[in-house]
PDB file of C-alpha atoms (C1' of nucleotides) in Angstrom:
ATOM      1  CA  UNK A   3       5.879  16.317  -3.595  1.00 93.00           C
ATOM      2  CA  UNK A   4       8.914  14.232  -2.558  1.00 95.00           C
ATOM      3  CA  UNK A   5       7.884  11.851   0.336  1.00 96.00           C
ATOM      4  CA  UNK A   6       9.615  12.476   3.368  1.00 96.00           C
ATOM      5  CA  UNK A   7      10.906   9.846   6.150  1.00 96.00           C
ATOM      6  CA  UNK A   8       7.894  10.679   8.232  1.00 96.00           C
ATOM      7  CA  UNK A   9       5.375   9.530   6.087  1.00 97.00           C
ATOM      8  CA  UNK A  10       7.818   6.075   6.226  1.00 98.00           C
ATOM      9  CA  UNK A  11       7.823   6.233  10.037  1.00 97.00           C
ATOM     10  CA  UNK A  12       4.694   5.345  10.041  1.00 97.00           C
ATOM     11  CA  UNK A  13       3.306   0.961  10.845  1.00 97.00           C
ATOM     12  CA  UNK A  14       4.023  -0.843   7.574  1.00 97.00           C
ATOM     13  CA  UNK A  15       0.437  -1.668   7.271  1.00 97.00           C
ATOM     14  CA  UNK A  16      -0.616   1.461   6.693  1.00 96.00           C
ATOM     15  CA  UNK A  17       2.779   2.122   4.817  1.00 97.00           C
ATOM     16  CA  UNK A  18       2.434  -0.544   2.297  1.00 97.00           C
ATOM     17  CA  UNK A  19      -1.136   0.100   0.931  1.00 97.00           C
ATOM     18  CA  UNK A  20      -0.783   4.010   0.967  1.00 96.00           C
ATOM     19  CA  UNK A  21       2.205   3.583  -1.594  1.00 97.00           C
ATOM     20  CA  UNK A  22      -0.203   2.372  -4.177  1.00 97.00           C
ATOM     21  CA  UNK A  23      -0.844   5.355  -6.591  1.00 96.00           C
ATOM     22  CA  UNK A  24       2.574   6.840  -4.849  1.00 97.00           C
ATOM     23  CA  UNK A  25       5.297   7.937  -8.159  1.00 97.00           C
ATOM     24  CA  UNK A  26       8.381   6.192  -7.963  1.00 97.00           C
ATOM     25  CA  UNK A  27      11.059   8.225  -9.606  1.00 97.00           C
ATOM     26  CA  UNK A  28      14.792   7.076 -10.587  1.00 97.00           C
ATOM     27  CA  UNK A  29      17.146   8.946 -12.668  1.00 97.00           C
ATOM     28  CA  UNK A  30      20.122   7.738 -14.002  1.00 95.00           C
ATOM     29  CA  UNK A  31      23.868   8.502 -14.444  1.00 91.00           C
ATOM     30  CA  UNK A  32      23.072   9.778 -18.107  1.00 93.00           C
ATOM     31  CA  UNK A  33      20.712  12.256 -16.863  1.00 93.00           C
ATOM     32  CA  UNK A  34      17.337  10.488 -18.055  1.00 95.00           C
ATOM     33  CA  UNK A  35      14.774   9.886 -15.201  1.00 96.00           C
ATOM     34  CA  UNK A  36      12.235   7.094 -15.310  1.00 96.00           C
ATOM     35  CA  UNK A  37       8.889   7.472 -13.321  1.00 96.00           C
ATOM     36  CA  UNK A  38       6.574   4.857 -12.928  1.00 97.00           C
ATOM     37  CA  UNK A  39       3.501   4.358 -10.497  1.00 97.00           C
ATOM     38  CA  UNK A  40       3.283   1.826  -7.726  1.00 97.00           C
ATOM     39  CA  UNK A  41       0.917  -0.726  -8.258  1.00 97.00           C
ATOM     40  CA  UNK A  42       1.503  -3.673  -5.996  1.00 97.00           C
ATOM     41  CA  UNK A  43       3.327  -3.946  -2.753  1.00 97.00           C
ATOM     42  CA  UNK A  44       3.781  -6.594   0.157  1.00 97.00           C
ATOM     43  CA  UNK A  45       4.406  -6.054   4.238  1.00 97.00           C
ATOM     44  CA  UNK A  46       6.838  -8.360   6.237  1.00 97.00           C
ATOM     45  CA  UNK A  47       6.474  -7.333   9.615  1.00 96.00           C
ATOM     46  CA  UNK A  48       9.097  -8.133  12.652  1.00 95.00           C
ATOM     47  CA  UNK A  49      10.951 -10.933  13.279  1.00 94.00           C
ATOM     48  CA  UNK A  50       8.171 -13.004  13.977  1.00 93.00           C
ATOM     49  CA  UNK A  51       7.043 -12.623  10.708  1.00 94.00           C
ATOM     50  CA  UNK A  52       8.521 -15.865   9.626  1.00 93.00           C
ATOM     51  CA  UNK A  53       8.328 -14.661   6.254  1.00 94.00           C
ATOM     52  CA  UNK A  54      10.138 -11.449   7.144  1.00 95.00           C
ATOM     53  CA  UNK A  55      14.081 -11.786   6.735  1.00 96.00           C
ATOM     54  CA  UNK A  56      14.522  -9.975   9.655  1.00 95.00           C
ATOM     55  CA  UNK A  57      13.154 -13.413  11.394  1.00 93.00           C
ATOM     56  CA  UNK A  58      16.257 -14.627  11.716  1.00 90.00           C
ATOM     57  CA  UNK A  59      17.282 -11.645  13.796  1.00 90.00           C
ATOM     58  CA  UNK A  60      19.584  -9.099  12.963  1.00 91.00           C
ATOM     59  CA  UNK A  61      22.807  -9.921  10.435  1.00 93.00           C
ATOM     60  CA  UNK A  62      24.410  -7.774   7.983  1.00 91.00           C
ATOM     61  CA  UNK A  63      22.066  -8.278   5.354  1.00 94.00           C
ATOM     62  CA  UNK A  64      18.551  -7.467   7.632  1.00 95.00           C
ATOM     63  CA  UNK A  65      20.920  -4.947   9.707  1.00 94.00           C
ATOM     64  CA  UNK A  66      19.052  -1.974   7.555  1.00 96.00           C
ATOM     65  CA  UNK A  67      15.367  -3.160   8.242  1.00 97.00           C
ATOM     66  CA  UNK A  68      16.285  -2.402  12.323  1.00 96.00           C
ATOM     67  CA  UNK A  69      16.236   1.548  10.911  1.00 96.00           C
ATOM     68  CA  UNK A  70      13.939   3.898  11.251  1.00 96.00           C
ATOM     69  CA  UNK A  71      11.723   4.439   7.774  1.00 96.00           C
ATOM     70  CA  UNK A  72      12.750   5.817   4.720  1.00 97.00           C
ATOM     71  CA  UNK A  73      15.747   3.790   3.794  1.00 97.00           C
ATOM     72  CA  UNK A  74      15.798   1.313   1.131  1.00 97.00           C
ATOM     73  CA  UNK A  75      16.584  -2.406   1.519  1.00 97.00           C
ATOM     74  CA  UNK A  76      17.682  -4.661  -1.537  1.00 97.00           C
ATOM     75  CA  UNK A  77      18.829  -7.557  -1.592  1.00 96.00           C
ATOM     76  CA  UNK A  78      19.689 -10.386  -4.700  1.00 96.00           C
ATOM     77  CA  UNK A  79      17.414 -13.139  -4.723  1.00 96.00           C
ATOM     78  CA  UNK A  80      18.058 -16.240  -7.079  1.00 95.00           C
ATOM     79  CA  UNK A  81      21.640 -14.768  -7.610  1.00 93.00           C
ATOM     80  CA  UNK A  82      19.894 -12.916 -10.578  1.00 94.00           C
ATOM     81  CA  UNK A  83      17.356 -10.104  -8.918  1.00 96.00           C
ATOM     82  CA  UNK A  84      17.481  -7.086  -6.960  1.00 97.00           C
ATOM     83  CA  UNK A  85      14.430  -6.924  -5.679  1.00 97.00           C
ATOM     84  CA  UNK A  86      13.588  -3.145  -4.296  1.00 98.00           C
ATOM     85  CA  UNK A  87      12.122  -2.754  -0.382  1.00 98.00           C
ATOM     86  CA  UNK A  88      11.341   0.405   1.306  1.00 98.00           C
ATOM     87  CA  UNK A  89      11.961   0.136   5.405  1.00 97.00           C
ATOM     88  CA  UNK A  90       9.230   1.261   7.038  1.00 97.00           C
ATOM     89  CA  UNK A  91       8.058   1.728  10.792  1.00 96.00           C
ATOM     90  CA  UNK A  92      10.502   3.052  13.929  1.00 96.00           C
ATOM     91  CA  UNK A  93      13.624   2.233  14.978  1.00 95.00           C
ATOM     92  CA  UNK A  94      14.597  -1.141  16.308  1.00 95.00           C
ATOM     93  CA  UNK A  95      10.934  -2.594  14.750  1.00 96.00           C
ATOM     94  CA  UNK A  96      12.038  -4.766  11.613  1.00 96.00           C
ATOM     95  CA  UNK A  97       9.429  -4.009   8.849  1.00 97.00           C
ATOM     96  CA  UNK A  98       9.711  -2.955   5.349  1.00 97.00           C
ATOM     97  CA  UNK A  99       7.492  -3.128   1.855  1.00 98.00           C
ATOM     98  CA  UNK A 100       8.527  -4.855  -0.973  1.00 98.00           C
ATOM     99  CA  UNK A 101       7.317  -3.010  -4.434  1.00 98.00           C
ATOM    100  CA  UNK A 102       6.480  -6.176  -6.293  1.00 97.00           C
ATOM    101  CA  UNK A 103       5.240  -4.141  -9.514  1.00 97.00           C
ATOM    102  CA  UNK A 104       4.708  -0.508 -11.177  1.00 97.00           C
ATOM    103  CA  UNK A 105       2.595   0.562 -13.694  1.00 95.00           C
ATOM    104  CA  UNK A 106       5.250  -0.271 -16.658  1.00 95.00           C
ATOM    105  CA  UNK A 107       6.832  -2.647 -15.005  1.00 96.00           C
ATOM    106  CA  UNK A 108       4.956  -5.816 -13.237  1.00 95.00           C
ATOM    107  CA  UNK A 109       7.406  -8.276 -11.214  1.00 95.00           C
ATOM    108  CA  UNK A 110       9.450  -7.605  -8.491  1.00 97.00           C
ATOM    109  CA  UNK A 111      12.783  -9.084 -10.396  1.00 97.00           C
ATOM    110  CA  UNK A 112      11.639  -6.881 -13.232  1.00 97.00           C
ATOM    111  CA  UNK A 113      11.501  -3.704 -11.234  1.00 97.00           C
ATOM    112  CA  UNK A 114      14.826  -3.945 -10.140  1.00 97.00           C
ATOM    113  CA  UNK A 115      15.886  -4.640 -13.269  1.00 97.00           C
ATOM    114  CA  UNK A 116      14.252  -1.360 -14.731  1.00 97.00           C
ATOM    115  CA  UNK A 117      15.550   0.652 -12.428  1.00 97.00           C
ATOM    116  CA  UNK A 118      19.285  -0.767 -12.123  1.00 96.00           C
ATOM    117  CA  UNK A 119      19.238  -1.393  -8.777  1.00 96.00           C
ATOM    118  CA  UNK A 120      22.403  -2.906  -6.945  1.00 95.00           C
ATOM    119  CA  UNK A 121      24.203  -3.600  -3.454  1.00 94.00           C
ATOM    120  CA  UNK A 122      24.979   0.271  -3.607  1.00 95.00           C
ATOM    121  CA  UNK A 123      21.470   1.012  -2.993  1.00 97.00           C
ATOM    122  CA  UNK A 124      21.404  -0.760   0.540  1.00 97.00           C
ATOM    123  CA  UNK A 125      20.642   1.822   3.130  1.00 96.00           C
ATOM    124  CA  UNK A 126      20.170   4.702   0.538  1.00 97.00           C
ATOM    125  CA  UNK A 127      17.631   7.126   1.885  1.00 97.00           C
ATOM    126  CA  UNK A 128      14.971   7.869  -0.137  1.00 97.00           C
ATOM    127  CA  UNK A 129      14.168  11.878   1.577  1.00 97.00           C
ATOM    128  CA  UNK A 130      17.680  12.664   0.527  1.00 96.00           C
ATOM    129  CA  UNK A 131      18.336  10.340  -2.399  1.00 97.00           C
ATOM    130  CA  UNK A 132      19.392  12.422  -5.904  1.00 96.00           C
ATOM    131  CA  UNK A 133      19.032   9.254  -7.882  1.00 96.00           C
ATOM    132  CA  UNK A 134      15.477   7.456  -5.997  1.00 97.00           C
ATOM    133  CA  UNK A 135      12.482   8.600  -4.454  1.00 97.00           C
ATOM    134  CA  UNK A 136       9.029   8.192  -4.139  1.00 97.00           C
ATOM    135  CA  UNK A 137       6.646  11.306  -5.098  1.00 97.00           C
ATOM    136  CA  UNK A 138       3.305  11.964  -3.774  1.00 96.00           C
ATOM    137  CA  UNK A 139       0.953  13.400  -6.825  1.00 92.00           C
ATOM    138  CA  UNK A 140      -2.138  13.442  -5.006  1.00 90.00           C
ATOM    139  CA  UNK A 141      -3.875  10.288  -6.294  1.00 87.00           C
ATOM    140  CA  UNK A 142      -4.644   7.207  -4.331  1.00 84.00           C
ATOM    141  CA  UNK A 143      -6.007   4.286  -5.836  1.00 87.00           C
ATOM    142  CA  UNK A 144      -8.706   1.766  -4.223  1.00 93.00           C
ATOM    143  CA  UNK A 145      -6.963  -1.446  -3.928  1.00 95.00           C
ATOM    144  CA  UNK A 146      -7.369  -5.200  -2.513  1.00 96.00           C
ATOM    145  CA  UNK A 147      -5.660  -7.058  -0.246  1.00 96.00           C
ATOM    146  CA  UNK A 148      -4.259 -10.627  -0.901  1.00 95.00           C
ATOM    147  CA  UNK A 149      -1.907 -13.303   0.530  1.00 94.00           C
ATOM    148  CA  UNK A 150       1.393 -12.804   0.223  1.00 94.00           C
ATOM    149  CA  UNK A 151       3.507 -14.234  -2.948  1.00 94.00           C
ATOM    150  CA  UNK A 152       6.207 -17.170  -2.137  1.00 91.00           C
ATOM    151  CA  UNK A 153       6.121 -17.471   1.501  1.00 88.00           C
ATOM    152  CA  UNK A 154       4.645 -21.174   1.675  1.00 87.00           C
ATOM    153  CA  UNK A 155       6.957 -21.872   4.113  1.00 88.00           C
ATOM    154  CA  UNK A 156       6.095 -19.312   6.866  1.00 83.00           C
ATOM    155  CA  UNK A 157       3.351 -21.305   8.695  1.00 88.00           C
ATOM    156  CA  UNK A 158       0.612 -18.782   9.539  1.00 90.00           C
ATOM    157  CA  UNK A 159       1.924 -15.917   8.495  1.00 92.00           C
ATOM    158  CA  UNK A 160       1.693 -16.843   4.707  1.00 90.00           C
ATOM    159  CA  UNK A 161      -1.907 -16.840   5.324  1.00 92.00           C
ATOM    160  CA  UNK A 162      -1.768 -12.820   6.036  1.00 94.00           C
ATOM    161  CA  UNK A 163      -3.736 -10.599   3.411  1.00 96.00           C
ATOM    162  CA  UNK A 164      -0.177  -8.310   3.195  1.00 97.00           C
ATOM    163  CA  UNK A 165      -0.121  -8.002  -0.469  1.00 96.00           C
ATOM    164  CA  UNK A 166      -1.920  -4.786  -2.047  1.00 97.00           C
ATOM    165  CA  UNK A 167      -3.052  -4.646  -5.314  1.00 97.00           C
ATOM    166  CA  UNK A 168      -4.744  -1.624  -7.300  1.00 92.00           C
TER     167      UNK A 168
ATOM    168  C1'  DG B 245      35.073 -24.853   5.319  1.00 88.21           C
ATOM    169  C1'  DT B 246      31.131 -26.571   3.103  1.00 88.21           C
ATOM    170  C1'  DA B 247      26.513 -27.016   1.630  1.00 88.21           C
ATOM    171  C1'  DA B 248      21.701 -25.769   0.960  1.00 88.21           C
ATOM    172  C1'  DG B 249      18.318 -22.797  -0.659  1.00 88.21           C
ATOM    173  C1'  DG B 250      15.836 -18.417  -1.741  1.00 88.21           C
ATOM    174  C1'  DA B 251      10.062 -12.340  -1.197  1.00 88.21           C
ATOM    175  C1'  DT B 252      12.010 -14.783  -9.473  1.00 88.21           C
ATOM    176  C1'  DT B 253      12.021 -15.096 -14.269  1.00 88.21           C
ATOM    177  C1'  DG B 254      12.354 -16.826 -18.842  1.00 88.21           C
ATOM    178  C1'  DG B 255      13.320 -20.502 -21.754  1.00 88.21           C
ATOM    179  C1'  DC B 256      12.910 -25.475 -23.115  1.00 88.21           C
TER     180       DC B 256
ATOM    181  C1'  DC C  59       9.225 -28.309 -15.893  1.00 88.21           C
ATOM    182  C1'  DC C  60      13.791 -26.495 -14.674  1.00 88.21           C
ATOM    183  C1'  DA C  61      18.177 -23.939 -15.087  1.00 88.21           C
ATOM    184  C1'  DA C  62      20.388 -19.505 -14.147  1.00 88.21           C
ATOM    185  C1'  DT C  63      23.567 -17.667 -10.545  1.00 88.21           C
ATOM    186  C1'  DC C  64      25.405 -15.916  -6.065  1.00 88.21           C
ATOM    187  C1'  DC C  65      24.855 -14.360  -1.559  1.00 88.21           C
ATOM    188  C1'  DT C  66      23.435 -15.470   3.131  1.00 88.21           C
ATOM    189  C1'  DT C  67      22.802 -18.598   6.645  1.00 88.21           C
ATOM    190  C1'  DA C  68      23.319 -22.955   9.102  1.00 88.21           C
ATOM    191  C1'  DC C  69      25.898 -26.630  10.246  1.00 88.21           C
ATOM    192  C1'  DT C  70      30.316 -29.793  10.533  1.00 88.21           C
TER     193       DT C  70
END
DNA sequence: GTAAGGATTGGC
DNA sequence: CCAATCCTTACT
């Protein structure tokens, strides 16, 4: 079953690692659909999280992360990457996961590739989405926690164990 | 207005 | 090791 904004709503601790074993499903103008399992994600967490782009309060581009859960937040990275994040936690509390890799598909860049993400995306919500969701199929994986990829410049917090693996 | 740099990847 | 490539943010 489709996972509702509730189960989003929810701290992006216990957001982040739960997604593991989680279905992501796209389908595509042409009518094909491409389904993948999560495998890896990462938590930023508030705008203390220096790592978190919401640290450097709220713009345009970290507006969507203020939400509450269930919305999707991509950005470009590199000017080459979409790189797919789900917002997580309640309103006005900046947090989000990034999926960093799927079954198929391991690398965030890669992901977004896959799935043919782009700036129409921002903000989409993924309880009412017709083109991206994430399905629940009743399997959760055991997984381990790690430090968090590419954030050597966020003092402490790069030393946070925010990046689940299965 | 201008410049610096990034939650990455693939190629030399 | 380093270029690709462009958007966001910070600073003049």
């Amino acid at each position: 079953m489709r996972l509702d904004n509730k189960f989003f709503e929810t701290d992006v601790l216990q957001v982040a690692p739960m997604l593991l074993g989680k279905t992501l499903v796209r389908t595509f103008s042409d009518g094909s659909e491409f389904r993948a399992v999560i495998t890896e994600t990462e938590a930023y967490r508030g705008e203390e999280d220096l790592a978190c782009h919401a640290s450097k309060g709220k713009t345009p581009r970290t507006e969507v992360l203020y939400a509450a859960g269930g919305k999707v937040y991509v950005y470009l990275i590199y000017g080459m990457y979409w790189l797919l994040n789900i917002v997580t936690g309640p309103k006005d509390f900046p947090q989000g996961v990034l999926i960093r890799s799927l079954d198929k598909v391991q690398g965030p860049g890669r992901v977004g590739k896959q799935l043919q993400l782009d700036k129409s995306f921002y903000g989409e919500n993924l309880a009412t989405s017709h083109r991206l969701w994430v399905e629940d199929i009743g399997y959760q994986c055991t997984y381990t926690a790690y430090q968090r990829i590419g954030v050597d410049y966020a003092g402490i917090w790069k030393n946070k164990l925010w990046r689940f693996v299965c």
